[in-house]
């Protein structure tokens, strides 16, 4: 079964080079095509990386399971969001631990506003040192974008393509200056929107398989979005969930470009017992980057008059439910997802997203 148009061949894999106490490495070299729907030959064979991370060798964003472990998707109407709004706002306050960053939060912003600070001093140059002190945390806010949301229509393939292409262009425009600031001149990632089976370097996927909404494959730096799954989970009206899903997956691209993904891989080679915890820290960081981007498009999208909806969607649409067994919590609870999306939005800068320095109770 061949891939749809736009699937790229993977780059040649490069093994990790890690000396004693040293973090060395970066994105694997090789053919690297970019842009929405880039053309490429069908992928044949396996991409050999020492560590992929996450379920199924990719970072897939998923809606939470219903309480009781049922595999059905949660669909929240706006009326329900209003009803639970007060309770979830209280949860957000509790999660901050009373650490309100008034010096960095914007006027009128409610919800979490913390800048995580490392409490350990790892060996300089180690993978842990990189995770805690990466240069990306010292970059400022993303430049404000003129990015009005496209109409999702009935949520079919054509309509979702239009929506994603416009949003993807805004994501690229917003993150390029940040990449340049840290000395990374990388091509834009690819984007594939599919409603038929797809073959990728990270595995083969069919629409509505499992609970995955979208995923980013480090093997070819391409984001894949399941049209049918998105429509089933959110319909065509809950566009903020679409925004956060795509911005989250782009956050994984940010982790690849900045080396955070590879530092995590190196760290876990020596600390395999922390794989599950670091999966959550990785996923919640990508969501925080999504929150930072959401702030950059808040005026034009617009989000300014939809903040209650934004907060409730972010805390209910993704992640795991409290009934999910602890040994299966790879993405973090839905409330944790909401915390980090909102924290990135409120702080506005990437320093909000150092989830590796955050206390354990914020990455459950």
PDB file of N, CA, C and O in Angstrom, residues 256-302:
ATOM      1  N   UNK A 256      12.771  19.103  17.735  1.00  0.00           N
ATOM      2  CA  UNK A 256      13.765  18.502  16.853  1.00  0.00           C
ATOM      3  C   UNK A 256      14.804  19.514  16.394  1.00  0.00           C
ATOM      4  O   UNK A 256      16.008  19.246  16.425  1.00  0.00           O
ATOM      5  N   UNK A 257      14.348  20.686  15.979  1.00  0.00           N
ATOM      6  CA  UNK A 257      15.257  21.718  15.487  1.00  0.00           C
ATOM      7  C   UNK A 257      16.216  22.178  16.587  1.00  0.00           C
ATOM      8  O   UNK A 257      17.407  22.398  16.336  1.00  0.00           O
ATOM      9  N   UNK A 258      15.707  22.318  17.792  1.00  0.00           N
ATOM     10  CA  UNK A 258      16.527  22.827  18.892  1.00  0.00           C
ATOM     11  C   UNK A 258      17.387  21.764  19.560  1.00  0.00           C
ATOM     12  O   UNK A 258      18.238  22.091  20.383  1.00  0.00           O
ATOM     13  N   UNK A 259      17.165  20.500  19.235  1.00  0.00           N
ATOM     14  CA  UNK A 259      17.952  19.428  19.824  1.00  0.00           C
ATOM     15  C   UNK A 259      17.361  18.854  21.101  1.00  0.00           C
ATOM     16  O   UNK A 259      17.923  17.913  21.666  1.00  0.00           O
ATOM     17  N   UNK A 260      16.228  19.374  21.563  1.00  0.00           N
ATOM     18  CA  UNK A 260      15.632  18.869  22.800  1.00  0.00           C
ATOM     19  C   UNK A 260      15.211  17.408  22.665  1.00  0.00           C
ATOM     20  O   UNK A 260      15.350  16.624  23.606  1.00  0.00           O
ATOM     21  N   UNK A 261      14.674  17.051  21.509  1.00  0.00           N
ATOM     22  CA  UNK A 261      14.269  15.660  21.296  1.00  0.00           C
ATOM     23  C   UNK A 261      15.466  14.720  21.411  1.00  0.00           C
ATOM     24  O   UNK A 261      15.391  13.658  22.033  1.00  0.00           O
ATOM     25  N   UNK A 262      16.583  15.118  20.839  1.00  0.00           N
ATOM     26  CA  UNK A 262      17.770  14.261  20.821  1.00  0.00           C
ATOM     27  C   UNK A 262      18.433  14.226  22.193  1.00  0.00           C
ATOM     28  O   UNK A 262      18.998  13.202  22.598  1.00  0.00           O
ATOM     29  N   UNK A 263      18.376  15.325  22.936  1.00  0.00           N
ATOM     30  CA  UNK A 263      18.905  15.325  24.300  1.00  0.00           C
ATOM     31  C   UNK A 263      18.103  14.385  25.186  1.00  0.00           C
ATOM     32  O   UNK A 263      18.666  13.666  26.025  1.00  0.00           O
ATOM     33  N   UNK A 264      16.787  14.386  25.001  1.00  0.00           N
ATOM     34  CA  UNK A 264      15.949  13.464  25.777  1.00  0.00           C
ATOM     35  C   UNK A 264      16.308  12.019  25.458  1.00  0.00           C
ATOM     36  O   UNK A 264      16.401  11.159  26.349  1.00  0.00           O
ATOM     37  N   UNK A 265      16.530  11.732  24.178  1.00  0.00           N
ATOM     38  CA  UNK A 265      16.904  10.382  23.784  1.00  0.00           C
ATOM     39  C   UNK A 265      18.213   9.952  24.441  1.00  0.00           C
ATOM     40  O   UNK A 265      18.347   8.835  24.940  1.00  0.00           O
ATOM     41  N   UNK A 266      19.184  10.857  24.445  1.00  0.00           N
ATOM     42  CA  UNK A 266      20.473  10.549  25.057  1.00  0.00           C
ATOM     43  C   UNK A 266      20.336  10.338  26.558  1.00  0.00           C
ATOM     44  O   UNK A 266      20.914   9.411  27.135  1.00  0.00           O
ATOM     45  N   UNK A 267      19.570  11.192  27.204  1.00  0.00           N
ATOM     46  CA  UNK A 267      19.385  11.078  28.652  1.00  0.00           C
ATOM     47  C   UNK A 267      18.744   9.742  29.008  1.00  0.00           C
ATOM     48  O   UNK A 267      19.154   9.075  29.969  1.00  0.00           O
ATOM     49  N   UNK A 268      17.758   9.323  28.245  1.00  0.00           N
ATOM     50  CA  UNK A 268      17.030   8.095  28.566  1.00  0.00           C
ATOM     51  C   UNK A 268      17.838   6.834  28.290  1.00  0.00           C
ATOM     52  O   UNK A 268      17.511   5.766  28.809  1.00  0.00           O
ATOM     53  N   UNK A 269      18.865   6.953  27.490  1.00  0.00           N
ATOM     54  CA  UNK A 269      19.739   5.794  27.306  1.00  0.00           C
ATOM     55  C   UNK A 269      20.397   5.415  28.629  1.00  0.00           C
ATOM     56  O   UNK A 269      20.649   4.240  28.887  1.00  0.00           O
ATOM     57  N   UNK A 270      20.652   6.410  29.476  1.00  0.00           N
ATOM     58  CA  UNK A 270      21.273   6.154  30.782  1.00  0.00           C
ATOM     59  C   UNK A 270      20.258   6.117  31.919  1.00  0.00           C
ATOM     60  O   UNK A 270      20.594   5.705  33.030  1.00  0.00           O
ATOM     61  N   UNK A 271      19.016   6.553  31.648  1.00  0.00           N
ATOM     62  CA  UNK A 271      17.990   6.591  32.690  1.00  0.00           C
ATOM     63  C   UNK A 271      16.678   6.012  32.143  1.00  0.00           C
ATOM     64  O   UNK A 271      15.661   6.712  32.077  1.00  0.00           O
ATOM     65  N   UNK A 272      16.670   4.758  31.733  1.00  0.00           N
ATOM     66  CA  UNK A 272      15.468   4.180  31.121  1.00  0.00           C
ATOM     67  C   UNK A 272      14.267   4.148  32.065  1.00  0.00           C
ATOM     68  O   UNK A 272      13.117   4.100  31.606  1.00  0.00           O
ATOM     69  N   UNK A 273      14.511   4.180  33.369  1.00  0.00           N
ATOM     70  CA  UNK A 273      13.419   4.151  34.331  1.00  0.00           C
ATOM     71  C   UNK A 273      12.579   5.423  34.295  1.00  0.00           C
ATOM     72  O   UNK A 273      11.465   5.447  34.843  1.00  0.00           O
ATOM     73  N   UNK A 274      13.061   6.472  33.650  1.00  0.00           N
ATOM     74  CA  UNK A 274      12.337   7.742  33.597  1.00  0.00           C
ATOM     75  C   UNK A 274      11.655   7.961  32.245  1.00  0.00           C
ATOM     76  O   UNK A 274      11.205   9.060  31.948  1.00  0.00           O
ATOM     77  N   UNK A 275      11.574   6.905  31.445  1.00  0.00           N
ATOM     78  CA  UNK A 275      11.026   7.038  30.096  1.00  0.00           C
ATOM     79  C   UNK A 275       9.602   7.577  30.098  1.00  0.00           C
ATOM     80  O   UNK A 275       9.263   8.471  29.319  1.00  0.00           O
ATOM     81  N   UNK A 276       8.744   7.047  30.962  1.00  0.00           N
ATOM     82  CA  UNK A 276       7.342   7.466  30.983  1.00  0.00           C
ATOM     83  C   UNK A 276       7.219   8.923  31.438  1.00  0.00           C
ATOM     84  O   UNK A 276       6.491   9.722  30.830  1.00  0.00           O
ATOM     85  N   UNK A 277       7.913   9.264  32.487  1.00  0.00           N
ATOM     86  CA  UNK A 277       7.886  10.638  32.989  1.00  0.00           C
ATOM     87  C   UNK A 277       8.382  11.617  31.928  1.00  0.00           C
ATOM     88  O   UNK A 277       7.792  12.687  31.712  1.00  0.00           O
ATOM     89  N   UNK A 278       9.467  11.249  31.250  1.00  0.00           N
ATOM     90  CA  UNK A 278      10.035  12.159  30.257  1.00  0.00           C
ATOM     91  C   UNK A 278       9.193  12.207  28.985  1.00  0.00           C
ATOM     92  O   UNK A 278       9.262  13.173  28.232  1.00  0.00           O
ATOM     93  N   UNK A 279       8.415  11.169  28.726  1.00  0.00           N
ATOM     94  CA  UNK A 279       7.450  11.240  27.637  1.00  0.00           C
ATOM     95  C   UNK A 279       6.425  12.330  27.932  1.00  0.00           C
ATOM     96  O   UNK A 279       6.078  13.144  27.065  1.00  0.00           O
ATOM     97  N   UNK A 280       5.952  12.374  29.176  1.00  0.00           N
ATOM     98  CA  UNK A 280       4.988  13.410  29.554  1.00  0.00           C
ATOM     99  C   UNK A 280       5.626  14.796  29.494  1.00  0.00           C
ATOM    100  O   UNK A 280       5.008  15.749  29.004  1.00  0.00           O
ATOM    101  N   UNK A 281       6.841  14.918  29.990  1.00  0.00           N
ATOM    102  CA  UNK A 281       7.502  16.225  29.949  1.00  0.00           C
ATOM    103  C   UNK A 281       7.681  16.684  28.500  1.00  0.00           C
ATOM    104  O   UNK A 281       7.528  17.867  28.186  1.00  0.00           O
ATOM    105  N   UNK A 282       7.995  15.757  27.618  1.00  0.00           N
ATOM    106  CA  UNK A 282       8.162  16.067  26.208  1.00  0.00           C
ATOM    107  C   UNK A 282       6.837  16.528  25.588  1.00  0.00           C
ATOM    108  O   UNK A 282       6.782  17.536  24.878  1.00  0.00           O
ATOM    109  N   UNK A 283       5.764  15.802  25.854  1.00  0.00           N
ATOM    110  CA  UNK A 283       4.462  16.133  25.283  1.00  0.00           C
ATOM    111  C   UNK A 283       3.915  17.441  25.847  1.00  0.00           C
ATOM    112  O   UNK A 283       3.347  18.259  25.102  1.00  0.00           O
ATOM    113  N   UNK A 284       4.072  17.648  27.128  1.00  0.00           N
ATOM    114  CA  UNK A 284       3.570  18.873  27.733  1.00  0.00           C
ATOM    115  C   UNK A 284       4.383  20.081  27.290  1.00  0.00           C
ATOM    116  O   UNK A 284       3.840  21.186  27.176  1.00  0.00           O
ATOM    117  N   UNK A 285       5.654  19.869  27.014  1.00  0.00           N
ATOM    118  CA  UNK A 285       6.456  20.967  26.470  1.00  0.00           C
ATOM    119  C   UNK A 285       5.960  21.367  25.083  1.00  0.00           C
ATOM    120  O   UNK A 285       5.850  22.561  24.770  1.00  0.00           O
ATOM    121  N   UNK A 286       5.649  20.377  24.239  1.00  0.00           N
ATOM    122  CA  UNK A 286       5.115  20.685  22.911  1.00  0.00           C
ATOM    123  C   UNK A 286       3.811  21.474  23.024  1.00  0.00           C
ATOM    124  O   UNK A 286       3.549  22.392  22.238  1.00  0.00           O
ATOM    125  N   UNK A 287       2.987  21.142  24.010  1.00  0.00           N
ATOM    126  CA  UNK A 287       1.739  21.877  24.215  1.00  0.00           C
ATOM    127  C   UNK A 287       2.011  23.293  24.708  1.00  0.00           C
ATOM    128  O   UNK A 287       1.290  24.234  24.341  1.00  0.00           O
ATOM    129  N   UNK A 288       3.025  23.452  25.526  1.00  0.00           N
ATOM    130  CA  UNK A 288       3.395  24.794  25.976  1.00  0.00           C
ATOM    131  C   UNK A 288       3.841  25.652  24.797  1.00  0.00           C
ATOM    132  O   UNK A 288       3.456  26.823  24.677  1.00  0.00           O
ATOM    133  N   UNK A 289       4.651  25.075  23.905  1.00  0.00           N
ATOM    134  CA  UNK A 289       5.045  25.812  22.696  1.00  0.00           C
ATOM    135  C   UNK A 289       3.801  26.188  21.882  1.00  0.00           C
ATOM    136  O   UNK A 289       3.745  27.258  21.266  1.00  0.00           O
ATOM    137  N   UNK A 290       2.798  25.310  21.872  1.00  0.00           N
ATOM    138  CA  UNK A 290       1.540  25.625  21.191  1.00  0.00           C
ATOM    139  C   UNK A 290       0.863  26.826  21.832  1.00  0.00           C
ATOM    140  O   UNK A 290       0.263  27.658  21.152  1.00  0.00           O
ATOM    141  N   UNK A 291       0.944  26.906  23.161  1.00  0.00           N
ATOM    142  CA  UNK A 291       0.369  28.049  23.853  1.00  0.00           C
ATOM    143  C   UNK A 291       1.088  29.341  23.531  1.00  0.00           C
ATOM    144  O   UNK A 291       0.453  30.398  23.365  1.00  0.00           O
ATOM    145  N   UNK A 292       2.410  29.296  23.430  1.00  0.00           N
ATOM    146  CA  UNK A 292       3.188  30.477  23.051  1.00  0.00           C
ATOM    147  C   UNK A 292       2.776  30.951  21.663  1.00  0.00           C
ATOM    148  O   UNK A 292       2.593  32.152  21.416  1.00  0.00           O
ATOM    149  N   UNK A 293       2.616  29.995  20.736  1.00  0.00           N
ATOM    150  CA  UNK A 293       2.182  30.363  19.387  1.00  0.00           C
ATOM    151  C   UNK A 293       0.769  30.938  19.404  1.00  0.00           C
ATOM    152  O   UNK A 293       0.479  31.914  18.699  1.00  0.00           O
ATOM    153  N   UNK A 294      -0.113  30.346  20.200  1.00  0.00           N
ATOM    154  CA  UNK A 294      -1.488  30.831  20.262  1.00  0.00           C
ATOM    155  C   UNK A 294      -1.533  32.298  20.670  1.00  0.00           C
ATOM    156  O   UNK A 294      -2.379  33.068  20.191  1.00  0.00           O
ATOM    157  N   UNK A 295      -0.610  32.704  21.544  1.00  0.00           N
ATOM    158  CA  UNK A 295      -0.554  34.109  21.940  1.00  0.00           C
ATOM    159  C   UNK A 295      -0.160  34.992  20.754  1.00  0.00           C
ATOM    160  O   UNK A 295      -0.645  36.128  20.611  1.00  0.00           O
ATOM    161  N   UNK A 296       0.694  34.474  19.880  1.00  0.00           N
ATOM    162  CA  UNK A 296       1.152  35.258  18.728  1.00  0.00           C
ATOM    163  C   UNK A 296       0.038  35.510  17.716  1.00  0.00           C
ATOM    164  O   UNK A 296       0.122  36.436  16.920  1.00  0.00           O
ATOM    165  N   UNK A 297      -1.007  34.667  17.719  1.00  0.00           N
ATOM    166  CA  UNK A 297      -2.118  34.838  16.768  1.00  0.00           C
ATOM    167  C   UNK A 297      -3.405  35.266  17.478  1.00  0.00           C
ATOM    168  O   UNK A 297      -4.473  35.296  16.867  1.00  0.00           O
ATOM    169  N   UNK A 298      -3.300  35.614  18.762  1.00  0.00           N
ATOM    170  CA  UNK A 298      -4.499  35.868  19.562  1.00  0.00           C
ATOM    171  C   UNK A 298      -5.368  36.990  18.994  1.00  0.00           C
ATOM    172  O   UNK A 298      -6.597  36.904  19.015  1.00  0.00           O
ATOM    173  N   UNK A 299      -4.741  38.041  18.486  1.00  0.00           N
ATOM    174  CA  UNK A 299      -5.507  39.188  17.997  1.00  0.00           C
ATOM    175  C   UNK A 299      -6.136  38.922  16.636  1.00  0.00           C
ATOM    176  O   UNK A 299      -7.254  39.341  16.367  1.00  0.00           O
ATOM    177  N   UNK A 300      -5.413  38.249  15.771  1.00  0.00           N
ATOM    178  CA  UNK A 300      -5.878  38.084  14.389  1.00  0.00           C
ATOM    179  C   UNK A 300      -6.735  36.841  14.194  1.00  0.00           C
ATOM    180  O   UNK A 300      -7.576  36.802  13.290  1.00  0.00           O
ATOM    181  N   UNK A 301      -6.542  35.816  15.018  1.00  0.00           N
ATOM    182  CA  UNK A 301      -7.256  34.551  14.781  1.00  0.00           C
ATOM    183  C   UNK A 301      -8.777  34.711  14.754  1.00  0.00           C
ATOM    184  O   UNK A 301      -9.413  34.151  13.841  1.00  0.00           O
ATOM    185  N   UNK A 302      -9.446  35.379  15.677  1.00  0.00           N
ATOM    186  CA  UNK A 302      -8.958  35.955  16.933  1.00  0.00           C
ATOM    187  C   UNK A 302      -9.336  35.075  18.124  1.00  0.00           C
ATOM    188  O   UNK A 302     -10.275  34.308  18.085  1.00  0.00           O
TER     189      UNK A 302
END
